[in-house]
């Protein structure tokens, strides 16, 4: 099956979803531009005095725990409670969970105290959230994850979120359905931030498309297709990972529903 890309792109154009991002210091600019280039409106408010009111009028909230600290976690919880009060979907990117006890505790608090709409993490992070042994080195997923669909489903059942386990093949799971999405290009794994930009992509799509699973299937496929179109040279020549990153951002800006639509089916329902 393929998702309704026309519907998703139209919804984003109509809503221009305002997405408040509390995100890491490494990739914050790429995350802002990815949101803008999809047709959303990014704002990076992360002061507790400001973010609660900002989120009240927003369409999405991204919580990326890549470089957070003690105060940052409290701010994420306050922003998340405001999102829940105002029916704003929350996307969690549990960066580095499984690598240290502090990150495990942060992810545990966020998923316990907040009603998360989408969790977008790499294979290692999703496996760690499922309580299984994961090999997360810093923020990198290393190791072999043959049970990723089972683990993503377990995280979805536990949290109620739509779960995206990102990697060369993306796995999307709810408590009772699971899908594989074949999209993207290996060049996307060769610079920092593709996971973070995928997280904000979910927030833009979920901020405009009513059904969260529809939003995530469309957003994940479109994101991978942007990487493929850039790798094919459709957005200019590149010399290596740094200039590919620029072409990739241009592809996000330029992609429409027709270009995002693949010639063949890319999504397989596993169960
Ligand atoms: N080898 C690959 N083949 C196809 N697509 C890829 C590949 N590597 C990465 N991608 C694409 O990039 C997305 C995010 O990659 P990845 O899972 O490596 O994120 P991450 O580890 O969270 O990254 P980061 O921490 O740098 O933000 C994937 O969902 C996929 O679309
Ligand atoms: C490298 C890095 N360290 C903390 S967050 C981040 C960005 C990629 O997740
Ligand atoms: Mg990531």
Short mmCIF file of C-alpha atoms and ligand atoms in Angstrom, two decimals:
data_model
loop_
_atom_site.label_atom_id
_atom_site.label_comp_id
_atom_site.label_asym_id
_atom_site.label_seq_id
_atom_site.Cartn_x
_atom_site.Cartn_y
_atom_site.Cartn_z
CA UNK A 1 0.00 0.00 0.00
CA UNK A 2 0.98 3.63 -0.38
CA UNK A 3 -0.37 6.40 1.85
CA UNK A 4 -2.43 9.42 0.77
CA UNK A 5 0.41 11.79 -0.08
CA UNK A 6 -1.90 14.23 -1.94
CA UNK A 7 -4.08 14.53 1.15
CA UNK A 8 -1.09 15.01 3.43
CA UNK A 9 0.61 17.69 1.31
CA UNK A 10 -2.73 19.53 0.89
CA UNK A 11 -3.36 19.42 4.63
CA UNK A 12 0.09 20.84 5.39
CA UNK A 13 -0.43 23.63 2.85
CA UNK A 14 -3.78 24.46 4.42
CA UNK A 15 -2.74 24.34 8.08
CA UNK A 16 0.91 25.52 7.95
CA UNK A 17 1.37 23.69 11.24
CA UNK A 18 3.15 25.66 13.95
CA UNK A 19 5.57 23.23 15.58
CA UNK A 20 7.35 24.09 18.82
CA UNK A 21 10.61 22.18 18.98
CA UNK A 22 12.55 21.58 22.18
CA UNK A 23 15.51 20.00 20.50
CA UNK A 24 19.23 19.42 20.71
CA UNK A 25 21.90 22.04 20.16
CA UNK A 26 23.66 20.00 17.47
CA UNK A 27 21.02 19.99 14.73
CA UNK A 28 18.62 22.74 15.78
CA UNK A 29 19.01 24.74 12.56
CA UNK A 30 18.46 21.73 10.31
CA UNK A 31 15.37 20.82 12.33
CA UNK A 32 13.97 24.36 11.96
CA UNK A 33 14.60 24.42 8.23
CA UNK A 34 13.18 20.93 7.66
CA UNK A 35 9.94 22.04 9.37
CA UNK A 36 9.80 25.22 7.31
CA UNK A 37 10.63 23.50 4.03
CA UNK A 38 7.80 20.95 4.44
CA UNK A 39 5.42 23.89 4.81
CA UNK A 40 5.28 24.11 8.59
CA UNK A 41 6.24 26.97 10.90
CA UNK A 42 9.03 26.14 13.36
CA UNK A 43 9.55 27.85 16.69
CA UNK A 44 12.28 26.75 19.10
CA UNK A 45 10.93 28.08 22.39
CA UNK A 46 12.53 26.27 25.32
CA UNK A 47 12.00 28.59 28.28
CA UNK A 48 9.38 27.26 30.66
CA UNK A 49 7.93 30.79 31.08
CA UNK A 50 7.29 30.99 27.35
CA UNK A 51 6.84 27.51 25.97
CA UNK A 52 3.62 26.64 27.84
CA UNK A 53 1.79 29.51 26.13
CA UNK A 54 3.50 28.91 22.79
CA UNK A 55 2.42 25.27 22.76
CA UNK A 56 -1.15 26.24 23.67
CA UNK A 57 -1.46 27.84 20.25
CA UNK A 58 0.66 25.35 18.31
CA UNK A 59 -0.20 22.37 16.09
CA UNK A 60 2.68 20.14 17.17
CA UNK A 61 5.34 19.72 19.86
CA UNK A 62 8.69 18.01 19.24
CA UNK A 63 10.63 16.77 22.27
CA UNK A 64 14.14 15.70 21.21
CA UNK A 65 16.27 14.73 24.21
CA UNK A 66 19.64 14.81 22.43
CA UNK A 67 21.36 17.40 24.64
CA UNK A 68 18.81 17.99 27.37
CA UNK A 69 19.67 18.58 31.05
CA UNK A 70 17.74 18.50 34.34
CA UNK A 71 15.98 21.82 33.73
CA UNK A 72 15.36 20.83 30.11
CA UNK A 73 13.45 17.73 31.19
CA UNK A 74 11.24 19.83 33.49
CA UNK A 75 10.62 22.22 30.59
CA UNK A 76 9.72 19.31 28.29
CA UNK A 77 7.24 18.02 30.89
CA UNK A 78 5.63 21.47 31.28
CA UNK A 79 5.43 21.90 27.50
CA UNK A 80 4.03 18.39 27.17
CA UNK A 81 1.30 19.02 29.76
CA UNK A 82 0.31 22.17 27.85
CA UNK A 83 0.18 20.12 24.63
CA UNK A 84 -2.09 17.55 26.30
CA UNK A 85 -4.39 20.32 27.62
CA UNK A 86 -4.76 21.72 24.09
CA UNK A 87 -4.88 18.51 22.02
CA UNK A 88 -1.50 19.22 20.42
CA UNK A 89 0.24 16.04 19.22
CA UNK A 90 3.59 15.35 20.91
CA UNK A 91 6.47 13.72 19.00
CA UNK A 92 9.28 12.26 21.10
CA UNK A 93 12.76 11.63 19.69
CA UNK A 94 14.43 9.60 22.46
CA UNK A 95 17.99 10.36 21.31
CA UNK A 96 20.58 8.14 22.93
CA UNK A 97 18.19 6.19 25.16
CA UNK A 98 19.90 2.92 26.00
CA UNK A 99 23.33 4.59 26.12
CA UNK A 100 23.24 5.87 29.72
CA UNK A 101 21.02 5.52 32.82
CA UNK A 102 20.24 9.25 32.77
CA UNK A 103 18.80 9.00 29.26
CA UNK A 104 16.78 5.93 30.23
CA UNK A 105 15.33 7.84 33.17
CA UNK A 106 14.48 10.87 31.02
CA UNK A 107 12.73 8.76 28.39
CA UNK A 108 10.89 6.89 31.14
CA UNK A 109 9.58 10.11 32.68
CA UNK A 110 8.52 11.58 29.34
CA UNK A 111 6.68 8.44 28.23
CA UNK A 112 5.07 7.87 31.64
CA UNK A 113 3.91 11.41 32.36
CA UNK A 114 2.95 12.46 28.82
CA UNK A 115 0.54 11.16 26.24
CA UNK A 116 2.90 10.84 23.26
CA UNK A 117 1.44 10.68 19.72
CA UNK A 118 4.62 9.60 17.89
CA UNK A 119 7.94 8.16 19.04
CA UNK A 120 10.65 8.42 16.36
CA UNK A 121 13.95 6.77 17.26
CA UNK A 122 16.57 4.62 15.62
CA UNK A 123 16.54 0.82 15.94
CA UNK A 124 18.75 0.82 19.04
CA UNK A 125 16.68 3.49 20.82
CA UNK A 126 13.35 1.76 20.13
CA UNK A 127 14.80 -1.58 21.25
CA UNK A 128 16.01 0.05 24.47
CA UNK A 129 12.56 1.58 25.08
CA UNK A 130 11.09 -1.91 24.73
CA UNK A 131 13.28 -2.98 27.63
CA UNK A 132 15.42 -5.24 25.48
CA UNK A 133 19.22 -5.23 25.29
CA UNK A 134 20.25 -2.56 22.81
CA UNK A 135 23.59 -1.38 21.55
CA UNK A 136 23.42 2.42 21.56
CA UNK A 137 26.85 4.02 21.40
CA UNK A 138 26.50 7.74 22.10
CA UNK A 139 23.59 8.55 19.79
CA UNK A 140 24.38 5.82 17.22
CA UNK A 141 22.48 2.59 16.89
CA UNK A 142 24.96 -0.23 16.44
CA UNK A 143 24.26 -3.96 16.60
CA UNK A 144 21.77 -6.27 15.02
CA UNK A 145 18.03 -5.84 15.54
CA UNK A 146 16.17 -8.75 13.98
CA UNK A 147 13.20 -8.30 16.34
CA UNK A 148 12.66 -4.62 15.64
CA UNK A 149 9.04 -4.96 14.49
CA UNK A 150 8.17 -6.92 17.65
CA UNK A 151 9.95 -4.34 19.83
CA UNK A 152 8.39 -1.33 18.08
CA UNK A 153 4.96 -2.94 18.56
CA UNK A 154 5.70 -3.48 22.26
CA UNK A 155 6.63 0.21 22.68
CA UNK A 156 3.45 1.23 20.85
CA UNK A 157 1.34 -1.04 23.07
CA UNK A 158 3.03 0.32 26.18
CA UNK A 159 2.75 4.03 25.32
CA UNK A 160 -0.19 4.31 22.91
CA UNK A 161 2.10 6.11 20.45
CA UNK A 162 2.67 5.39 16.78
CA UNK A 163 6.27 4.20 16.85
CA UNK A 164 8.83 4.76 14.08
CA UNK A 165 12.03 2.71 14.30
CA UNK A 166 14.37 4.38 11.82
CA UNK A 167 17.16 2.75 9.88
CA UNK A 168 17.90 1.64 6.33
CA UNK A 169 14.37 0.19 6.42
CA UNK A 170 11.94 2.10 8.60
CA UNK A 171 9.46 0.18 10.75
CA UNK A 172 6.21 1.86 11.80
CA UNK A 173 4.07 0.22 14.48
CA UNK A 174 0.92 0.74 16.48
CA UNK A 175 -0.25 -1.68 19.18
CA UNK A 176 -1.89 -3.91 16.56
CA UNK A 177 -0.36 -3.12 13.16
CA UNK A 178 3.20 -2.96 11.84
CA UNK A 179 4.65 -1.79 8.54
CA UNK A 180 8.00 -1.70 6.78
CA UNK A 181 8.84 1.35 4.66
CA UNK A 182 11.55 0.97 2.04
CA UNK A 183 12.64 4.54 1.33
CA UNK A 184 15.71 6.66 1.77
CA UNK A 185 19.35 6.47 0.72
CA UNK A 186 22.53 5.42 2.47
CA UNK A 187 23.91 8.97 2.12
CA UNK A 188 21.28 10.00 4.71
CA UNK A 189 23.21 7.99 7.28
CA UNK A 190 26.49 9.76 6.52
CA UNK A 191 25.87 13.12 8.19
CA UNK A 192 24.48 14.05 11.60
CA UNK A 193 20.84 14.96 11.99
CA UNK A 194 18.72 12.84 9.65
CA UNK A 195 17.03 11.24 12.64
CA UNK A 196 16.33 14.66 14.19
CA UNK A 197 14.89 15.98 10.92
CA UNK A 198 12.78 12.86 10.61
CA UNK A 199 11.36 13.64 14.06
CA UNK A 200 10.28 17.14 13.09
CA UNK A 201 8.89 15.73 9.84
CA UNK A 202 6.55 13.56 11.93
CA UNK A 203 5.51 16.65 13.93
CA UNK A 204 4.68 18.66 10.78
CA UNK A 205 2.66 15.81 9.22
CA UNK A 206 0.90 14.92 12.50
CA UNK A 207 0.15 18.62 13.03
CA UNK A 208 -1.83 18.72 9.78
CA UNK A 209 -3.17 15.20 9.11
CA UNK A 210 -5.90 14.14 11.53
CA UNK A 211 -5.10 10.41 11.75
CA UNK A 212 -1.68 9.96 13.33
CA UNK A 213 -0.88 6.66 11.58
CA UNK A 214 -1.77 8.19 8.18
CA UNK A 215 0.43 11.18 9.02
CA UNK A 216 3.39 9.01 9.99
CA UNK A 217 3.17 6.71 6.97
CA UNK A 218 2.99 9.71 4.61
CA UNK A 219 5.70 11.67 6.45
CA UNK A 220 8.12 8.76 6.67
CA UNK A 221 7.71 7.85 3.00
CA UNK A 222 8.03 11.49 1.85
CA UNK A 223 11.13 11.94 4.00
CA UNK A 224 12.85 8.92 2.46
CA UNK A 225 11.82 10.01 -1.00
CA UNK A 226 13.42 13.44 -0.43
CA UNK A 227 16.67 11.63 0.36
CA UNK A 228 16.40 9.52 -2.78
CA UNK A 229 15.61 12.48 -5.06
CA UNK A 230 18.60 14.39 -3.67
CA UNK A 231 20.84 11.32 -4.11
CA UNK A 232 19.66 11.03 -7.72
CA UNK A 233 20.94 14.57 -8.36
CA UNK A 234 17.46 16.06 -8.82
CA UNK A 235 18.44 18.94 -6.51
CA UNK A 236 21.93 19.59 -7.80
CA UNK A 237 25.35 18.03 -7.80
CA UNK A 238 27.12 17.19 -4.56
CA UNK A 239 30.69 16.27 -3.71
CA UNK A 240 30.24 14.43 -0.41
CA UNK A 241 28.07 14.26 2.72
CA UNK A 242 28.15 17.99 3.49
CA UNK A 243 26.94 19.12 0.08
CA UNK A 244 24.53 16.18 -0.07
CA UNK A 245 22.98 17.55 3.14
CA UNK A 246 22.27 20.82 1.31
CA UNK A 247 20.73 18.97 -1.65
CA UNK A 248 18.64 16.94 0.78
CA UNK A 249 17.25 20.09 2.44
CA UNK A 250 16.51 21.49 -1.03
CA UNK A 251 14.66 18.27 -1.84
CA UNK A 252 12.48 18.66 1.26
CA UNK A 253 11.70 22.20 0.11
CA UNK A 254 11.02 21.19 -3.49
CA UNK A 255 9.20 17.88 -3.09
CA UNK A 256 5.48 17.82 -3.89
CA UNK A 257 3.05 14.91 -3.58
CA UNK A 258 3.62 13.80 -7.19
CA UNK A 259 7.40 13.67 -6.81
CA UNK A 260 7.11 11.99 -3.41
CA UNK A 261 4.91 9.25 -4.87
CA UNK A 262 7.10 6.25 -5.76
CA UNK A 263 6.53 4.19 -8.92
CA UNK A 264 6.21 1.01 -6.91
CA UNK A 265 4.79 0.08 -3.53
CA UNK A 266 7.20 0.88 -0.71
CA UNK A 267 5.10 0.05 2.32
CA UNK A 268 4.51 -3.54 3.39
CA UNK A 269 2.08 -4.33 6.17
CA UNK A 270 3.69 -6.99 8.36
CA UNK A 271 0.59 -7.71 10.45
N1 LIG B 1 21.42 3.19 4.78
C1 LIG B 1 20.27 3.86 4.63
N2 LIG B 1 19.44 3.56 3.62
C2 LIG B 1 18.27 4.21 3.46
N3 LIG B 1 17.85 5.21 4.26
C3 LIG B 1 18.63 5.57 5.29
C4 LIG B 1 19.87 4.92 5.55
N4 LIG B 1 20.42 5.48 6.66
C5 LIG B 1 19.55 6.44 7.06
N5 LIG B 1 18.47 6.49 6.25
C6 LIG B 1 17.31 7.40 6.38
O1 LIG B 1 17.54 8.35 7.39
C7 LIG B 1 16.57 8.22 8.45
C8 LIG B 1 17.20 8.47 9.81
O2 LIG B 1 18.38 7.72 9.92
P1 LIG B 1 18.90 7.03 11.25
O3 LIG B 1 17.98 5.93 11.63
O4 LIG B 1 20.32 6.72 10.97
O5 LIG B 1 18.73 8.18 12.31
P2 LIG B 1 19.49 8.53 13.65
O6 LIG B 1 20.42 7.43 14.05
O7 LIG B 1 18.48 8.92 14.65
O8 LIG B 1 20.29 9.81 13.14
P3 LIG B 1 20.88 11.12 13.89
O9 LIG B 1 21.17 10.71 15.30
O10 LIG B 1 22.11 11.46 13.10
O11 LIG B 1 19.89 12.20 13.81
C9 LIG B 1 16.01 6.81 8.26
O12 LIG B 1 14.70 6.68 8.70
C10 LIG B 1 16.05 6.66 6.75
O13 LIG B 1 14.95 7.32 6.15
C1 LIG B 2 25.64 14.06 17.91
C2 LIG B 2 24.57 14.36 18.87
N1 LIG B 2 24.81 14.35 20.22
C3 LIG B 2 23.73 14.66 20.94
S1 LIG B 2 22.36 14.99 19.98
C4 LIG B 2 23.24 14.72 18.54
C5 LIG B 2 22.61 14.88 17.20
C6 LIG B 2 22.21 13.62 16.55
O1 LIG B 2 21.26 12.90 17.18
MG1 LIG B 3 17.84 9.88 16.15
#
